mmCIF file of C-alpha atoms and ligand atoms in Angstrom:
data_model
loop_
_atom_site.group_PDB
_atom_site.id
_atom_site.type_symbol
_atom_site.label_atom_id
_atom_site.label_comp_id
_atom_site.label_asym_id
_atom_site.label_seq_id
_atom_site.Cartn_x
_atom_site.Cartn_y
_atom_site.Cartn_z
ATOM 1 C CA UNK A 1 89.487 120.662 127.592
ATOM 2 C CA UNK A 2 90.878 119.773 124.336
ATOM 3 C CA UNK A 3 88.777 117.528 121.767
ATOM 4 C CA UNK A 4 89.434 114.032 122.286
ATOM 5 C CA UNK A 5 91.043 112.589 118.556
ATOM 6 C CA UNK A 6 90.006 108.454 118.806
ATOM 7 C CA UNK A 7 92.736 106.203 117.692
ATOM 8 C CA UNK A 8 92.034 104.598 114.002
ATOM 9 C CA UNK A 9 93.820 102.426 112.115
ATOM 10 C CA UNK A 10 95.532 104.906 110.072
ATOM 11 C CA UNK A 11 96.370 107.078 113.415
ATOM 12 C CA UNK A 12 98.400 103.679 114.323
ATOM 13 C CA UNK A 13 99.634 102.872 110.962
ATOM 14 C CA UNK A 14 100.957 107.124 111.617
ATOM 15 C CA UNK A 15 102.599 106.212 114.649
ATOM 16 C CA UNK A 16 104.770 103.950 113.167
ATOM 17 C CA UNK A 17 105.987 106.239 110.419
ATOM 18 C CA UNK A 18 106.621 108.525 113.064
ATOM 19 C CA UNK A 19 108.650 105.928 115.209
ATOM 20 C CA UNK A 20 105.795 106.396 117.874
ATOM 21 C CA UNK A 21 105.603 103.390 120.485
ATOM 22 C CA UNK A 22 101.995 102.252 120.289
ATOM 23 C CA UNK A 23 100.390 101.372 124.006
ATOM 24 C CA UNK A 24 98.163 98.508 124.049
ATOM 25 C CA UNK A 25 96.510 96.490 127.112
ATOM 26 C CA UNK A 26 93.896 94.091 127.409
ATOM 27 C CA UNK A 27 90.090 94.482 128.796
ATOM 28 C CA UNK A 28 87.120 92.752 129.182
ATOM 29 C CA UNK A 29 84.278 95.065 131.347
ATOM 30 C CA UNK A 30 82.990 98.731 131.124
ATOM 31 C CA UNK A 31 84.745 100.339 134.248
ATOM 32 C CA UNK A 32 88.552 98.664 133.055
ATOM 33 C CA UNK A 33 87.794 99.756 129.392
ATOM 34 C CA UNK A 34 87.380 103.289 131.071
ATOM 35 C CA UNK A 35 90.354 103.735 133.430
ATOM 36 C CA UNK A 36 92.704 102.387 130.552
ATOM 37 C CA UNK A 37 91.351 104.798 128.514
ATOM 38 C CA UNK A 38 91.352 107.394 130.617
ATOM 39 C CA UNK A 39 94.874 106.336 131.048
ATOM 40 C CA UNK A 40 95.453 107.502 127.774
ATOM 41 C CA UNK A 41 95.982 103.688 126.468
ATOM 42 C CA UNK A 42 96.159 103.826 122.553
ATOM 43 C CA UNK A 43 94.469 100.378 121.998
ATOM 44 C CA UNK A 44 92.366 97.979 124.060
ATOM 45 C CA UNK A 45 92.100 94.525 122.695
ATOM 46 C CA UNK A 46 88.968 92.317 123.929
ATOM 47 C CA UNK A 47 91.502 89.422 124.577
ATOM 48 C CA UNK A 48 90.045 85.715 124.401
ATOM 49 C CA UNK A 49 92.516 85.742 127.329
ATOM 50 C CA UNK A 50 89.254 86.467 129.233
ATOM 51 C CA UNK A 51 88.832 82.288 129.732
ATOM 52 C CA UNK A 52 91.979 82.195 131.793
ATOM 53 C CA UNK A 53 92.072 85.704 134.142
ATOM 54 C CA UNK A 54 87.993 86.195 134.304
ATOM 55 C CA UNK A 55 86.661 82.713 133.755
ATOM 56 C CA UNK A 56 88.756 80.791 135.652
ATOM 57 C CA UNK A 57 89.466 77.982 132.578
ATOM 58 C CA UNK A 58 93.293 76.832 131.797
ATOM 59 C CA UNK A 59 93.170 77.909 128.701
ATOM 60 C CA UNK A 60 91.723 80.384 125.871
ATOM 61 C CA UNK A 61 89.915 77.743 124.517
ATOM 62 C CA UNK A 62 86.557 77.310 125.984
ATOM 63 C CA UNK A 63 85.518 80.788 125.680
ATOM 64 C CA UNK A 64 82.946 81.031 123.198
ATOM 65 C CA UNK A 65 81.554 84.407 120.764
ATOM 66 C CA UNK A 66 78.405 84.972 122.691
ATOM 67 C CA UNK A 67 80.721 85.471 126.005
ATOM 68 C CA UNK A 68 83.281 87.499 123.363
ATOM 69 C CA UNK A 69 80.481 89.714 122.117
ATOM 70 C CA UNK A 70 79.043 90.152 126.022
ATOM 71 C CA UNK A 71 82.375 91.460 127.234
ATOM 72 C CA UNK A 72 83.158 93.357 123.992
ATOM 73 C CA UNK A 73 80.194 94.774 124.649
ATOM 74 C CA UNK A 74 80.823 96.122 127.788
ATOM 75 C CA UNK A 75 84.332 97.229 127.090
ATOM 76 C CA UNK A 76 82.858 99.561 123.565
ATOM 77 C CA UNK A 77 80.772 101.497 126.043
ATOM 78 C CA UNK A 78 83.725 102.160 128.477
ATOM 79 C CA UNK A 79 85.605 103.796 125.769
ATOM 80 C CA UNK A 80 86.341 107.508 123.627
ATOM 81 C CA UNK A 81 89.726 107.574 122.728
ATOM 82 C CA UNK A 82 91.185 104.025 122.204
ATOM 83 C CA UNK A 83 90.578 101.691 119.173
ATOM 84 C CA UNK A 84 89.261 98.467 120.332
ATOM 85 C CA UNK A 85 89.954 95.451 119.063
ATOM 86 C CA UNK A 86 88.209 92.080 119.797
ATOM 87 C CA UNK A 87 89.143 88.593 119.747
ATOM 88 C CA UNK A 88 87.854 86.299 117.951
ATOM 89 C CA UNK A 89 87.401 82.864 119.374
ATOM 90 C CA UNK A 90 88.644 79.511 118.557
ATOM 91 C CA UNK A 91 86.957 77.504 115.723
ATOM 92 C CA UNK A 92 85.128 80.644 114.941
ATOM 93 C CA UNK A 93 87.408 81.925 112.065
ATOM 94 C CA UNK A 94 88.747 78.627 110.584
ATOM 95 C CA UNK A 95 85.305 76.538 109.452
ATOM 96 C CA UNK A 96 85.405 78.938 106.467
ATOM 97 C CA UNK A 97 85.654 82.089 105.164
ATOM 98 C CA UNK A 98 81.850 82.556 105.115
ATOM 99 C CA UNK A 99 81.515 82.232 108.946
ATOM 100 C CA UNK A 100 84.335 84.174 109.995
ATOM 101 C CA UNK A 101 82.642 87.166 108.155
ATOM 102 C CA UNK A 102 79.004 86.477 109.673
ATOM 103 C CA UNK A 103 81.769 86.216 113.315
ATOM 104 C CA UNK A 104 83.444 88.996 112.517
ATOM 105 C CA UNK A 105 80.328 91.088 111.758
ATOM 106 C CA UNK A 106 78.542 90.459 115.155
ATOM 107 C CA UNK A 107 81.506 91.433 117.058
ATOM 108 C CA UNK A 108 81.677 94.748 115.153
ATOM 109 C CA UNK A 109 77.831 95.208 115.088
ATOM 110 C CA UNK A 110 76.804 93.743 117.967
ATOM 111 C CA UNK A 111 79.963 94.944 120.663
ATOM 112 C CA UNK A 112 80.499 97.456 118.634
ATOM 113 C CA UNK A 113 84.226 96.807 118.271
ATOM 114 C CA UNK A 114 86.545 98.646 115.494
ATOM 115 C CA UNK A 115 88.558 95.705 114.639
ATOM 116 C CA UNK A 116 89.126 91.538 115.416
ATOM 117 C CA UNK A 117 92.289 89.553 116.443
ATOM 118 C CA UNK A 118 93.002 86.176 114.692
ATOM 119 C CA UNK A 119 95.901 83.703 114.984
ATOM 120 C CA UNK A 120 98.031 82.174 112.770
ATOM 121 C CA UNK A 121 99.660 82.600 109.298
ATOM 122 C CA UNK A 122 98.894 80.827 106.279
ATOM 123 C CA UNK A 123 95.564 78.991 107.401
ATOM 124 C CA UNK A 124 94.169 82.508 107.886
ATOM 125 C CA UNK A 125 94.798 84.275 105.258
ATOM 126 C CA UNK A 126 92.122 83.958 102.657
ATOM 127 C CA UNK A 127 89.969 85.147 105.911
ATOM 128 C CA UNK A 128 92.277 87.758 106.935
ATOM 129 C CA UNK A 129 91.142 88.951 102.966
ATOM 130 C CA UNK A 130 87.681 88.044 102.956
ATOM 131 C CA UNK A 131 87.169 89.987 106.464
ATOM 132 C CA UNK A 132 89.389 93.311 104.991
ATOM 133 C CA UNK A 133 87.321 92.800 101.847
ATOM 134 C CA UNK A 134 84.390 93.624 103.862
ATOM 135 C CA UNK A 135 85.412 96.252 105.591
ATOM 136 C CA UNK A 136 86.626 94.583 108.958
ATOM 137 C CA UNK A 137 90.522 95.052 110.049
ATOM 138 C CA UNK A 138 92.144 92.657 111.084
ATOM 139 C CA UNK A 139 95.108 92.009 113.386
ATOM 140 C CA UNK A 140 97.222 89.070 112.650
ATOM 141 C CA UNK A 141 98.614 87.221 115.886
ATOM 142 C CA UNK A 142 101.747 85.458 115.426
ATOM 143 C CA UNK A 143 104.490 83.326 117.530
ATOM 144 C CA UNK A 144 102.666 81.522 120.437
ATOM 145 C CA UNK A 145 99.245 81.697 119.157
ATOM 146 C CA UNK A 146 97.414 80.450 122.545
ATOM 147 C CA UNK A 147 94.157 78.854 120.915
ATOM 148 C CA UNK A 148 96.622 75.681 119.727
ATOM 149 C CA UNK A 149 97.909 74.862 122.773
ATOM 150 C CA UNK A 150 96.604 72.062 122.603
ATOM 151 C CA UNK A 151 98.033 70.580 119.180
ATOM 152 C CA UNK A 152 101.528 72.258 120.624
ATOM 153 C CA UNK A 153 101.557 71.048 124.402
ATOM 154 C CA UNK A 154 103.828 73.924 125.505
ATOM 155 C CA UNK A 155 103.887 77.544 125.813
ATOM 156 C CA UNK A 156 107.473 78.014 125.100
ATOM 157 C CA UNK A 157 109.305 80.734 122.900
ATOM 158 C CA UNK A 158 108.799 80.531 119.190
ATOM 159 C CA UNK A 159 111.237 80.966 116.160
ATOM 160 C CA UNK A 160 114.124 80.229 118.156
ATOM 161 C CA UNK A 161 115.412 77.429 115.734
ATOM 162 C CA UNK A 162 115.546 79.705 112.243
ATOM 163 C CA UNK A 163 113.102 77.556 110.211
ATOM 164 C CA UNK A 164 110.796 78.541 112.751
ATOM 165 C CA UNK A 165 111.987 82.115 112.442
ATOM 166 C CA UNK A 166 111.697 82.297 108.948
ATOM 167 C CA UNK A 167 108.221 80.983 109.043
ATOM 168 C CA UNK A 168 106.928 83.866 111.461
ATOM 169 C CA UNK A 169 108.631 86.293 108.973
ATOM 170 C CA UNK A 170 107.062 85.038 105.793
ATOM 171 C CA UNK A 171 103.391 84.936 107.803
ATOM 172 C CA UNK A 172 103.856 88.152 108.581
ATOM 173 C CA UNK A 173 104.744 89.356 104.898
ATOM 174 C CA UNK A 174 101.758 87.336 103.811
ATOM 175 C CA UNK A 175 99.337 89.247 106.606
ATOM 176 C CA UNK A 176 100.317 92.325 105.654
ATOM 177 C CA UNK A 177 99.245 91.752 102.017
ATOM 178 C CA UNK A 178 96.468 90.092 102.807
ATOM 179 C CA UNK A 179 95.437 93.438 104.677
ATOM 180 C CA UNK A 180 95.654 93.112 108.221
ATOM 181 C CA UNK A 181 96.232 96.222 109.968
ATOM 182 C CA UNK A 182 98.816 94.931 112.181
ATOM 183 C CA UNK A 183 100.258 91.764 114.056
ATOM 184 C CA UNK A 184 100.190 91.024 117.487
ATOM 185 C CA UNK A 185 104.072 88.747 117.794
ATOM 186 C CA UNK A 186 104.133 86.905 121.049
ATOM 187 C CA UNK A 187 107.007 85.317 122.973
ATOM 188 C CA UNK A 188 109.369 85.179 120.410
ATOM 189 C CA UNK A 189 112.995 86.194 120.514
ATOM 190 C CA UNK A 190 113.712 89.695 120.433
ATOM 191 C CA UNK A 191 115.851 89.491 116.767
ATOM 192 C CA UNK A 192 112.848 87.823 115.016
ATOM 193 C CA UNK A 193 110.594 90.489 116.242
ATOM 194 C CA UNK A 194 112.931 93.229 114.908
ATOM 195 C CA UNK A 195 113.236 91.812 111.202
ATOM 196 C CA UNK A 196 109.437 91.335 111.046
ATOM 197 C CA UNK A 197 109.384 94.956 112.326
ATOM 198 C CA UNK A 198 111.745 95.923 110.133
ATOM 199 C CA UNK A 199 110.016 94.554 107.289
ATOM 200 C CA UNK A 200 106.519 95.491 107.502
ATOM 201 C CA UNK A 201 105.024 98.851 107.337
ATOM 202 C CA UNK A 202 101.935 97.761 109.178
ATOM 203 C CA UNK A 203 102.895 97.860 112.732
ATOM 204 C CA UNK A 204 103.747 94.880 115.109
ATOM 205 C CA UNK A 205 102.348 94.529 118.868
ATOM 206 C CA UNK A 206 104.659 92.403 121.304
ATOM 207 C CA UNK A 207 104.126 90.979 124.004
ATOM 208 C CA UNK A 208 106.973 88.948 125.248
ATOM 209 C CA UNK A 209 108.474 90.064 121.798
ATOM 210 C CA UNK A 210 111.052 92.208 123.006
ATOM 211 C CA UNK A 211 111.470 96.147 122.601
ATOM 212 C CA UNK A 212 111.932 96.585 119.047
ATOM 213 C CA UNK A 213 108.444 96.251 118.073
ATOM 214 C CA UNK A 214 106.386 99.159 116.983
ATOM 215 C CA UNK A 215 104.078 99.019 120.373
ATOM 216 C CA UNK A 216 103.625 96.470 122.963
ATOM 217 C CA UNK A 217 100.513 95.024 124.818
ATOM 218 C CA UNK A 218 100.259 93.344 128.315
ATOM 219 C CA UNK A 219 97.169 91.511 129.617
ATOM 220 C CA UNK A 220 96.153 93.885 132.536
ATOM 221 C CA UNK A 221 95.802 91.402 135.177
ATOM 222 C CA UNK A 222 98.951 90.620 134.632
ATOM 223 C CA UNK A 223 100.411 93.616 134.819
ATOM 224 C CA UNK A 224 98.478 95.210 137.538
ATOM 225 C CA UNK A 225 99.232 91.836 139.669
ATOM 226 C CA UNK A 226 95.943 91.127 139.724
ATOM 227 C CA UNK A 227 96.083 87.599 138.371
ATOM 228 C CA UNK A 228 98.857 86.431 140.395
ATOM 229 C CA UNK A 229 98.175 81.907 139.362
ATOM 230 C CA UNK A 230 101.668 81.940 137.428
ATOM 231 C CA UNK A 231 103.952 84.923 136.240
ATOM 232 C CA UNK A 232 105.927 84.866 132.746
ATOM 233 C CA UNK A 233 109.347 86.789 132.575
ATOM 234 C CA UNK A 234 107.647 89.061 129.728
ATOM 235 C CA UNK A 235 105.101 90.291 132.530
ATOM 236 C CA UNK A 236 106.436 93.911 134.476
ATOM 237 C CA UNK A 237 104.147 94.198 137.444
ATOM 238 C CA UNK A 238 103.385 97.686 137.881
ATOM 239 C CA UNK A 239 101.636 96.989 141.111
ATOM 240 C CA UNK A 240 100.314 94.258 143.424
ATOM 241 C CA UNK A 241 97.197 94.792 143.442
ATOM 242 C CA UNK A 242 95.622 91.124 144.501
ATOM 243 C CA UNK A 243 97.411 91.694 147.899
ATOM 244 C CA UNK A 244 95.993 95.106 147.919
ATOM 245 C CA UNK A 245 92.678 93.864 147.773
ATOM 246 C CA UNK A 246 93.600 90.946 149.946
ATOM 247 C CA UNK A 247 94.462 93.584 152.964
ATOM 248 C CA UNK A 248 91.370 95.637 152.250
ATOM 249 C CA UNK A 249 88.880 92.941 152.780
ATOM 250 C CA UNK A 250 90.982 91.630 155.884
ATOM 251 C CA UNK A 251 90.765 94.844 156.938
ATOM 252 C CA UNK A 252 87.053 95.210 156.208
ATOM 253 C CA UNK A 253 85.908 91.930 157.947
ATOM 254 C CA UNK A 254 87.821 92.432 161.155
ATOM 255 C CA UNK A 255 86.104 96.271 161.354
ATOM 256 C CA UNK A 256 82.586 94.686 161.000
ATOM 257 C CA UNK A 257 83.596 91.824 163.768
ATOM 258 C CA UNK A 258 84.890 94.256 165.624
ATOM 259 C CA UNK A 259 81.719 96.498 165.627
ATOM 260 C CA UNK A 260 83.916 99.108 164.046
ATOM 261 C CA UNK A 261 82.075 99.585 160.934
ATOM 262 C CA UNK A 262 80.108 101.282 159.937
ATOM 263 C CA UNK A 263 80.530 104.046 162.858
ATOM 264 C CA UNK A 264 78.401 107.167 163.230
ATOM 265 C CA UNK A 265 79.092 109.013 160.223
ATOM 266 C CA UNK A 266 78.627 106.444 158.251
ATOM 267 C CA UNK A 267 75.513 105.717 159.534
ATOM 268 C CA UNK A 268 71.706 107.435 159.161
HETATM 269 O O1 KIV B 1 93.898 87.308 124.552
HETATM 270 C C1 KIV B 1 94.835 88.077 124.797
HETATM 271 O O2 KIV B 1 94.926 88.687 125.864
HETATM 272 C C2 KIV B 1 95.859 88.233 123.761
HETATM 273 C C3 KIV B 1 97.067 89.043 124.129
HETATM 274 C C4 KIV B 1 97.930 88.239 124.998
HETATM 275 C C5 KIV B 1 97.772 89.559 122.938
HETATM 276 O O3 KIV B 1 95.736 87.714 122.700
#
């Protein structure tokens, strides 16, 4: 079997150059971390998006660093190939500079994780350089950032008027020098997403972004149909696998009723 080469920052800023699509999707335990990237996934982000498909909350706000740091955690030791970013949480970036890095350094020391994910544009940026300064990467997230729902109300598209647009654009010129790595662009419209792709050489992630970008991520419940509470047109379902399980443990109770399981050979 061939060595296995682990995915870096420059291997993904390389795969841009080289008009590679970069494959991102999201985790949060050991034995998911390990089938994506056995998979052959290219980058497994930590997502704060843990809150709403493990947790149960409505939103990505409640989750806190200690839980980020626990699941990070768990995901690290799942994984050889893949670079792993983790989220960082809300309110734990935006105090100050000081306590993002002190953030930022648990989840790399502590979960082990390569690189974090912040939101937002200009608010973040003398932390998006503090954190590089240091030696963290960062990835930028722009376009519906999820952790201000609540000052926006609404998860609809972003930059579809063009001051909006033109915003995203100049957030993402002003990541990119800053230092990040890379910028996560979600639901925005698919002509937004180009220019900013067009215009950086660090590469873009989408996710409801449209196919120009330089990869694209998913949150794997989603896509696996796992997490099934609402679906969003960006989502492709590659399987269903909450009715799956649904018919399995239907399937399972009415054995053991039925005095069918376990049977001989399954017994000592
Ligand atoms: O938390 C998350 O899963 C994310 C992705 C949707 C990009 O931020």
């Amino acid at each position: 079997m061939g060595k296995t080469r682990k995915i870096t920052t420059e291997a993904l800023r390389r795969m841009k150059a080289d008009g590679r699509k970069i494959t991102a999707l999201t985790a949060y335990d050991h034995l998911f971390a390990s089938l994506l990237d056995d998979a052959g996934i290219d980058l497994i982000l930590v997502g704060d998006s843990v809150a709403t498909v493990v947790q149960g909350e409505d939103t990505t706000v409640p989750v806190t660093l200690d839980q980020m740091i626990y699941h990070a955690g768990l995901v690290s030791r799942g994984v050889r190939r893949a670079f792993v970013v983790g989220d960082m949480p809300f309110l734990t970036y935006r105090v100050s500079t000081e306590e993002a890095l002190h953030n930022a350094g648990r989840l790399m020391q502590t979960a082990r994780v390569e690189a974090v994910k912040i939101e937002g544009g200009q608010p973040v940026l003398d932390c998006v350089r503090r954190l590089t300064d240091a030696g963290i990467p960062v990835m930028g997230h722009l376009g519906l950032t999820p952790q201000s729902i609540h000052k926006f109300g609404t998860y609809r598209v972003r930059g579809e008027e063009s001051s909006e647009a033109e915003q995203i654009l100049e957030d993402a010129r002003c990541l990119e020098q800053a230092g990040a790595f890379g910028v996560v662009l979600e639901k925005i419209p698919t002509a937004v997403a180009a220019s900013v792709t067009r215009e950086l050489t660090i590469p873009t992630i989408g996710i409801g972004a449209g196919p120009e970008c330089d990869g694209q991520i998913l949150v794997s419940y989603d896509m696996l149909g796992l997490f099934t509470r609402f679906h969003p047109r960006f989502v492709r379902r590659y399987r269903e696998l909450a009715a799956e399980i649904r018919g399995a443990v239907e399937s399972y109770c009415a054995d053991v009723r039925d005095g069918d399981f376990p049977n001989a050979d399954e017994s000592y």
